[in-house]
PDB file of C-alpha atoms and ligand atoms in Angstrom:
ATOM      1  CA  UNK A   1      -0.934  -8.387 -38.544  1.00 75.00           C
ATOM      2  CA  UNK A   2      -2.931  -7.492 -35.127  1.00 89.00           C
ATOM      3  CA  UNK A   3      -2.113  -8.108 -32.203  1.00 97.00           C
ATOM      4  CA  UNK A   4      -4.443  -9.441 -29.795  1.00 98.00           C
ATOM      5  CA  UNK A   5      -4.026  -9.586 -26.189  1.00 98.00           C
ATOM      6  CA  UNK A   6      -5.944 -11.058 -23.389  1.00 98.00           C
ATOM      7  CA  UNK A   7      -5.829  -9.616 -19.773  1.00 98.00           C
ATOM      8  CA  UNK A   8      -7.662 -11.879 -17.132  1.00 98.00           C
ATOM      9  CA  UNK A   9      -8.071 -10.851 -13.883  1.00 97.00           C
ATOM     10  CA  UNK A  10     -10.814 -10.199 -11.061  1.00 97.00           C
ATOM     11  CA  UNK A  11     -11.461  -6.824 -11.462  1.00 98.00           C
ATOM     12  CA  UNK A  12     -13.264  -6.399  -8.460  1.00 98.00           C
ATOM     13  CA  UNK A  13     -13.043  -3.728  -8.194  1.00 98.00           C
ATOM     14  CA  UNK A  14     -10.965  -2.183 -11.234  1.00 98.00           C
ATOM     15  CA  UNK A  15      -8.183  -0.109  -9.794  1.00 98.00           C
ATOM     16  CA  UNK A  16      -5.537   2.619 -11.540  1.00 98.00           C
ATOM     17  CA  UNK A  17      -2.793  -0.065 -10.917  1.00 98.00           C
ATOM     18  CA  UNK A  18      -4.933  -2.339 -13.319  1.00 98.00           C
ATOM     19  CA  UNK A  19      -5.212   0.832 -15.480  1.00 98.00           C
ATOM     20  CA  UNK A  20      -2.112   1.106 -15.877  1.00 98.00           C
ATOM     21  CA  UNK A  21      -1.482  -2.111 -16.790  1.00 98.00           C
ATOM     22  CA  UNK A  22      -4.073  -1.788 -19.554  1.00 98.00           C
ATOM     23  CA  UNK A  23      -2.470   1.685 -20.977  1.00 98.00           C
ATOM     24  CA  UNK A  24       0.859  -0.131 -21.348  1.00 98.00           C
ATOM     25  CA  UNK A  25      -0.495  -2.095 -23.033  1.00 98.00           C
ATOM     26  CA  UNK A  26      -1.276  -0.436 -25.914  1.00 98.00           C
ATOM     27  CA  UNK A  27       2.601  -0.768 -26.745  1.00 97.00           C
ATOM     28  CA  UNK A  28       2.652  -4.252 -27.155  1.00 97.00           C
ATOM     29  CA  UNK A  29      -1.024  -5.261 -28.622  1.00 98.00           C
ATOM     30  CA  UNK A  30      -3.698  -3.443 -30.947  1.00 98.00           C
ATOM     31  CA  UNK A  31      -6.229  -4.900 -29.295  1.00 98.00           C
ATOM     32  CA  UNK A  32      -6.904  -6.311 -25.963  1.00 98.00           C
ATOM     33  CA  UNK A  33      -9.710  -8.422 -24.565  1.00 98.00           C
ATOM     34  CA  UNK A  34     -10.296  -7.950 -20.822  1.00 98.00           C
ATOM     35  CA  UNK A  35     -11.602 -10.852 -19.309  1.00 98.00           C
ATOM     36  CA  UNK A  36     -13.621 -10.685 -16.068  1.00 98.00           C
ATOM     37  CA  UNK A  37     -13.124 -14.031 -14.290  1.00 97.00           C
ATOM     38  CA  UNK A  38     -16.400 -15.280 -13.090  1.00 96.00           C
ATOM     39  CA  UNK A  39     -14.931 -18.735 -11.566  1.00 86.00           C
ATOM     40  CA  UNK A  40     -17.596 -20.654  -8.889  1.00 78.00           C
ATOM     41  CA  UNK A  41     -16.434 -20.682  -5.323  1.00 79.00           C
ATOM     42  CA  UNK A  42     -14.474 -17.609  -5.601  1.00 80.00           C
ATOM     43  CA  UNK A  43     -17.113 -14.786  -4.015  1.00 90.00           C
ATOM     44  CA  UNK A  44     -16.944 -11.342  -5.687  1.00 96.00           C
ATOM     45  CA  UNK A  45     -18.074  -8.384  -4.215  1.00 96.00           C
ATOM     46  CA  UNK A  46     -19.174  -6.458  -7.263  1.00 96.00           C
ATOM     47  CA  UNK A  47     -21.369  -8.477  -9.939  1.00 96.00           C
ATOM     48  CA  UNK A  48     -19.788  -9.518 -12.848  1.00 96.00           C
ATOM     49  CA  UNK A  49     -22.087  -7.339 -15.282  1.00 97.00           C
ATOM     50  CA  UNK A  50     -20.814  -4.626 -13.033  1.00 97.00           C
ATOM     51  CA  UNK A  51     -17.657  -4.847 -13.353  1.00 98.00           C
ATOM     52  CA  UNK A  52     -17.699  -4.761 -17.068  1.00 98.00           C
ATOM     53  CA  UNK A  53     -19.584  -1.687 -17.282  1.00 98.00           C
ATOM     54  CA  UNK A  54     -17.098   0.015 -14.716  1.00 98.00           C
ATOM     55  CA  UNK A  55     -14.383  -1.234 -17.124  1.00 98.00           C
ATOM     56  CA  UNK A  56     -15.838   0.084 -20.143  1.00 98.00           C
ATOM     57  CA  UNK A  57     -16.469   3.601 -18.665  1.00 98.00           C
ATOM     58  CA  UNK A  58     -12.965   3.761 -17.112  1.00 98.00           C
ATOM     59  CA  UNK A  59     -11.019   2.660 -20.089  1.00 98.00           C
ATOM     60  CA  UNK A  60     -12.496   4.670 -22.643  1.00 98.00           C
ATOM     61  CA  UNK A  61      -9.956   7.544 -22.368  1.00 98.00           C
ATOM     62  CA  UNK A  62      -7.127   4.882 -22.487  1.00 98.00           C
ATOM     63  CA  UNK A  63      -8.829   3.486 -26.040  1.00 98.00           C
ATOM     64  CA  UNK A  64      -8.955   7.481 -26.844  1.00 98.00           C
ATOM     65  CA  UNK A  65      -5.228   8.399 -26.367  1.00 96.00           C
ATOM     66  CA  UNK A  66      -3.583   5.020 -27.600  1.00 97.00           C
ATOM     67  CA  UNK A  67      -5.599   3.765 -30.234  1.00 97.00           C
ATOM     68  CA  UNK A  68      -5.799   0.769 -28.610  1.00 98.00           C
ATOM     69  CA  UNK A  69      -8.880  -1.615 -29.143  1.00 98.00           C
ATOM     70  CA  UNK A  70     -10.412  -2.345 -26.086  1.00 98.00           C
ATOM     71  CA  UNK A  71     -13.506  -5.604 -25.406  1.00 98.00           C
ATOM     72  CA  UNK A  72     -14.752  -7.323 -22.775  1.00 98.00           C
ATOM     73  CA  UNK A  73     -15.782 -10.347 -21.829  1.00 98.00           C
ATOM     74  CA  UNK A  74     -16.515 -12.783 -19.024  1.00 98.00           C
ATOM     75  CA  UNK A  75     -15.000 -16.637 -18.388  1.00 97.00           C
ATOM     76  CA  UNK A  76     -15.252 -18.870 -16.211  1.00 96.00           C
ATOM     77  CA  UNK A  77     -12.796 -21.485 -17.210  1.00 96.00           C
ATOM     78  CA  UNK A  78      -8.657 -21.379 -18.188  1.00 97.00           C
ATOM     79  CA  UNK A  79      -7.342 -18.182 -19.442  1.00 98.00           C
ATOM     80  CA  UNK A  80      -5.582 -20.064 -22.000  1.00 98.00           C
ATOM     81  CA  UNK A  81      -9.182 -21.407 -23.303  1.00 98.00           C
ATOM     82  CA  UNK A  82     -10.548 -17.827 -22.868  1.00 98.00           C
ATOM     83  CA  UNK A  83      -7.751 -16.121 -24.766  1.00 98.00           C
ATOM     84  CA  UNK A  84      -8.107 -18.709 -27.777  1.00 98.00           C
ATOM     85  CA  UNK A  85     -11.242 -18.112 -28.060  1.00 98.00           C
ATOM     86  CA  UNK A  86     -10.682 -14.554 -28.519  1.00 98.00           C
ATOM     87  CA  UNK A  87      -8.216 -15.497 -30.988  1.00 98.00           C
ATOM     88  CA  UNK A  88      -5.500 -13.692 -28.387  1.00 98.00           C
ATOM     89  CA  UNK A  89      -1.948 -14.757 -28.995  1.00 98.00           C
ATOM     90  CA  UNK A  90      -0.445 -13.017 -25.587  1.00 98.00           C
ATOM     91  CA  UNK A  91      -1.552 -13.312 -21.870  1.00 98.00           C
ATOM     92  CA  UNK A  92      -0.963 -10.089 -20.588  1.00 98.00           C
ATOM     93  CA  UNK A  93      -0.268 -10.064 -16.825  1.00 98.00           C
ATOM     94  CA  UNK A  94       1.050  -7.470 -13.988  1.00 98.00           C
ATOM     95  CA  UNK A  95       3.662  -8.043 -11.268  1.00 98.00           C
ATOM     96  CA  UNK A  96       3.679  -5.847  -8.178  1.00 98.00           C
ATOM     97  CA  UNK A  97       6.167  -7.834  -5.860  1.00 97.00           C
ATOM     98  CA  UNK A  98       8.183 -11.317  -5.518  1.00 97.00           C
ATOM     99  CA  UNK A  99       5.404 -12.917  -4.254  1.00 96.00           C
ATOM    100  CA  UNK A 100       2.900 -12.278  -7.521  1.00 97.00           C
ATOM    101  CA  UNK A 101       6.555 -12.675  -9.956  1.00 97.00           C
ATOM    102  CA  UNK A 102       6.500 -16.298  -8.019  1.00 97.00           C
ATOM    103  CA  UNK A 103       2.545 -16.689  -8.516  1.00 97.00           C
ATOM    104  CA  UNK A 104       2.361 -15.290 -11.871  1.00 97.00           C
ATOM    105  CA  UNK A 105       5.443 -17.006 -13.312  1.00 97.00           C
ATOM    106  CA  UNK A 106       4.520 -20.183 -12.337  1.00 97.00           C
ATOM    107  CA  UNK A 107       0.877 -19.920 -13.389  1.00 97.00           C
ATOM    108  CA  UNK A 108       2.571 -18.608 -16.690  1.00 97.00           C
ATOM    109  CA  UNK A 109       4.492 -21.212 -17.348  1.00 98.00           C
ATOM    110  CA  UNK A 110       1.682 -23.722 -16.755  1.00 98.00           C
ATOM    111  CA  UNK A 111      -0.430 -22.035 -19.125  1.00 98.00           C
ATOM    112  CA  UNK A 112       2.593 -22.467 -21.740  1.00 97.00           C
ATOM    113  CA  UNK A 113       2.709 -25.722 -20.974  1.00 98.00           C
ATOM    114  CA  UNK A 114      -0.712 -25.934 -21.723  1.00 98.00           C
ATOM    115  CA  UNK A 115      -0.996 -23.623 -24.659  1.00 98.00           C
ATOM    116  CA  UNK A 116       2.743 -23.507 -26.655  1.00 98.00           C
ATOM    117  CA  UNK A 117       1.201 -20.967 -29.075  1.00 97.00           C
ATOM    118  CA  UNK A 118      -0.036 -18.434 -26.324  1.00 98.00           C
ATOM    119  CA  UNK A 119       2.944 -16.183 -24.619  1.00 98.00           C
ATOM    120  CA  UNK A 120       2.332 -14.956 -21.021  1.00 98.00           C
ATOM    121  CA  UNK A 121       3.667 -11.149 -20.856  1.00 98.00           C
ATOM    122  CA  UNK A 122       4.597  -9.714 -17.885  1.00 98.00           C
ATOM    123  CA  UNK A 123       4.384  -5.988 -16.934  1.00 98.00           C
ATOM    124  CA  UNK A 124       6.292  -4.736 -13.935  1.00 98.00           C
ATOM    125  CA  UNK A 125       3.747  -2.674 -12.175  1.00 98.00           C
ATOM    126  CA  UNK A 126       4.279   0.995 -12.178  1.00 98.00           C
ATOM    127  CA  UNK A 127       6.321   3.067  -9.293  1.00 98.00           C
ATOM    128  CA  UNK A 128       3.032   5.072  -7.966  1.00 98.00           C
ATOM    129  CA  UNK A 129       0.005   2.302  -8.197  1.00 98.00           C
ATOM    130  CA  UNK A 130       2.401  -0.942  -7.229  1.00 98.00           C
ATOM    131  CA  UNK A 131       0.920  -0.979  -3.574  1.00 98.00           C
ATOM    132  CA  UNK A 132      -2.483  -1.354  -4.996  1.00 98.00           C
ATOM    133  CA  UNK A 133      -4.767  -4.460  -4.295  1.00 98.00           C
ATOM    134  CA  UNK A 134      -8.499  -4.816  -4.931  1.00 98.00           C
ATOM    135  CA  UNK A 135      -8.712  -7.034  -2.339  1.00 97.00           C
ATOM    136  CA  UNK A 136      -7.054  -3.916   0.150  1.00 98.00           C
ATOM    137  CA  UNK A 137      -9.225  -1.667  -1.396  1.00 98.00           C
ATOM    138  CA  UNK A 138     -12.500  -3.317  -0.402  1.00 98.00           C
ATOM    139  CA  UNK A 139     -11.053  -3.770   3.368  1.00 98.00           C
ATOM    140  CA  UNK A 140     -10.127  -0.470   3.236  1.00 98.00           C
ATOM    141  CA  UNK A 141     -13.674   0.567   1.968  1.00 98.00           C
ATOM    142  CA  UNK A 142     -15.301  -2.014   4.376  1.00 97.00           C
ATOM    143  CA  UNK A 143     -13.736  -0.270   7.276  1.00 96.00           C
ATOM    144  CA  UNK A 144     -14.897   3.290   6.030  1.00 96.00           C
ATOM    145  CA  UNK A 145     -11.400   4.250   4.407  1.00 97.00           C
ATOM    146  CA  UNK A 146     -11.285   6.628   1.849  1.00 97.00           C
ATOM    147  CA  UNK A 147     -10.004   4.490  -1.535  1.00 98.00           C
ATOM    148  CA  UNK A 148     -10.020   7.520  -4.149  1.00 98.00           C
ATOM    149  CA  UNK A 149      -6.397   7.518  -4.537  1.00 97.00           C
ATOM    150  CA  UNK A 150      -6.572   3.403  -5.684  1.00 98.00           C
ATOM    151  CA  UNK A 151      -9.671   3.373  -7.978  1.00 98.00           C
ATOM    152  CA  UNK A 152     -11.681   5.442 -10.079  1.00 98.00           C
ATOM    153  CA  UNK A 153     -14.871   7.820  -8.783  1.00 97.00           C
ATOM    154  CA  UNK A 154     -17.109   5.262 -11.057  1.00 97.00           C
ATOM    155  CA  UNK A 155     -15.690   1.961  -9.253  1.00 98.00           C
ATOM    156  CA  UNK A 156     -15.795   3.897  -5.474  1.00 98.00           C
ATOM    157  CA  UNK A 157     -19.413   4.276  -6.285  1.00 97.00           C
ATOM    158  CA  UNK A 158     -19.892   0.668  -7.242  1.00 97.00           C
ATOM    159  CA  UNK A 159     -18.034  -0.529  -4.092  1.00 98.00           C
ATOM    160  CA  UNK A 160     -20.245   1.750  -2.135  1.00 97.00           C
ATOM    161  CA  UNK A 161     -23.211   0.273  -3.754  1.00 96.00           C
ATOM    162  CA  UNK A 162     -21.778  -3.387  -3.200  1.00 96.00           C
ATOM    163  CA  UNK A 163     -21.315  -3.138   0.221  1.00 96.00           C
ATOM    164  CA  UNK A 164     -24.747  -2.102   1.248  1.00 92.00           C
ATOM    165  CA  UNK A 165     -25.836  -5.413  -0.286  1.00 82.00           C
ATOM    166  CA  UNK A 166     -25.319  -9.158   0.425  1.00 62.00           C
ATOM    167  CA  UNK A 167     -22.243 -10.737  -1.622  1.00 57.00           C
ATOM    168  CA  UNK A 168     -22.272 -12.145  -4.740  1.00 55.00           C
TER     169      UNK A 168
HETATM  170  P1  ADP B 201      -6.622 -11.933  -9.676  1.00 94.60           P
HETATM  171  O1  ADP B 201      -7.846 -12.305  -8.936  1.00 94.60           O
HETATM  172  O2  ADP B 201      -6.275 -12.790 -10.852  1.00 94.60           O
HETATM  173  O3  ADP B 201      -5.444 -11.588  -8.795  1.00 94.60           O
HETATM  174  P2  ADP B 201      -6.698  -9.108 -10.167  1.00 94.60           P
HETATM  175  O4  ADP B 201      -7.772  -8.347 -10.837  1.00 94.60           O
HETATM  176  O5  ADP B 201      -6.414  -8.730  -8.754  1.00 94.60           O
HETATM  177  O6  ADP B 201      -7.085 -10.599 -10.370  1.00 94.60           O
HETATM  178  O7  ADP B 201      -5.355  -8.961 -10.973  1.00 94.60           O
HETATM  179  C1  ADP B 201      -5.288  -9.236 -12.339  1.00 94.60           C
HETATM  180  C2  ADP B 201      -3.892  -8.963 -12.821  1.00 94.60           C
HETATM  181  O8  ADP B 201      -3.569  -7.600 -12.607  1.00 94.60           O
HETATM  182  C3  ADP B 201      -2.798  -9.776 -12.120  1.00 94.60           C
HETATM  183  O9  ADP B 201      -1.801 -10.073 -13.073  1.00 94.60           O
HETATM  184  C4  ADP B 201      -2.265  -8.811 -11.101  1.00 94.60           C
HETATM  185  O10 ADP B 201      -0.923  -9.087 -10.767  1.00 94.60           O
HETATM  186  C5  ADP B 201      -2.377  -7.497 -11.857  1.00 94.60           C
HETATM  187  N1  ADP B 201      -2.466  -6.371 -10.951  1.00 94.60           N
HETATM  188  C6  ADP B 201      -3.343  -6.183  -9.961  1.00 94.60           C
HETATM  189  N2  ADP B 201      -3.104  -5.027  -9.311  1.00 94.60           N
HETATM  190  C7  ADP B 201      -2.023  -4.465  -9.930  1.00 94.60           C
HETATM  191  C8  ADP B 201      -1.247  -3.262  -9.712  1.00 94.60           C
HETATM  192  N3  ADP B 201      -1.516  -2.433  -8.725  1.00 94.60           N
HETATM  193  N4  ADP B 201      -0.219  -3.019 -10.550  1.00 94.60           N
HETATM  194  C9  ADP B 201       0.083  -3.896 -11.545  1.00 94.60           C
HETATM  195  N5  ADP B 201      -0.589  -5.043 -11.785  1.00 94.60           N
HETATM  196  C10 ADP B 201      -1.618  -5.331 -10.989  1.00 94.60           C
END
């Protein structure tokens, strides 16, 4: 049977450490529902329409070379209700350093609590994109920094674009 996998995050802006997330993936689900979170009171930089195109564009060569089904979709509720609905039976989250393993574990295990027949799967981030934050990359790009070594030319645009207008 199909795997389905659900991977919630912010995505504002997508970076290649999310990217690389997603392409690993593919080893562990044949299909996989990112989900932009939209939640009220936390202040995005990039609109949530946005943010979905930028993922689509970015990981189409991903779908190409693994075979891996990729959708998208917005929520603004739990990821365990979000996931269901997509009829996802894993959580698929990344870990960068102790202090997201202590985060993400946690919130993980909550979740199970929660929802027994949904498993939260961690993926150790990646040697060359584990230093990289959205939320660095838009200081970084506030200041005038050059972020084309953290996220794709398409999402450097959109943060460009973002910037010159008021938050969202
Ligand atoms: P959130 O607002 O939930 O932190 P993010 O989009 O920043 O949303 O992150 C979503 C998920 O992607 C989280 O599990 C986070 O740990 C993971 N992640 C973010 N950046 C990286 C990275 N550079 N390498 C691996 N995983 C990452």
């Amino acid at each position: 049977m199909a795997r389905t996998g659900f991977y919630p995050g912010s995505f504002d802006p997508v970076t290649y450490g999310h990217l690389d997330i997603i392409a690993r993936a593919a080893r562990i689900v044949d299909k996989l529902i990112l989900g932009v979170g939209v939640h009220h009171g936390k202040q995005a930089l990039i609109d949530a329409d946005t943010r979905i195109r930028l993922l689509e564009e970015v990981t189409k060569p991903i779908a190409e070379h693994t075979g891996l089904k990729i959708a998208f979709a917005t929520f603004d509720g739990l990821a365990v209700d979000a996931a269901r609905h997509h009829h996802a039976g894993l959580i698929v989250r990344g870990l960068r350093d102790a202090s997201d393993f202590d985060y993400e574990v946690q919130m993980g295990q909550m979740n199970g609590a929660m929802a027994p027949d949904i498993e939260t799967v961690f993926l150790a981030a990646s040697p060359a994109t584990r230093m990289i934050a959205s939320s660095l990359v838009k200081q970084i790009a506030r200041m005038g920094g050059d972020v084309s070594l953290f996220i794709p030319r398409e999402a450097q645009a959109a943060v460009a674009a973002a910037l010159k207008k008021p938050p969202h």
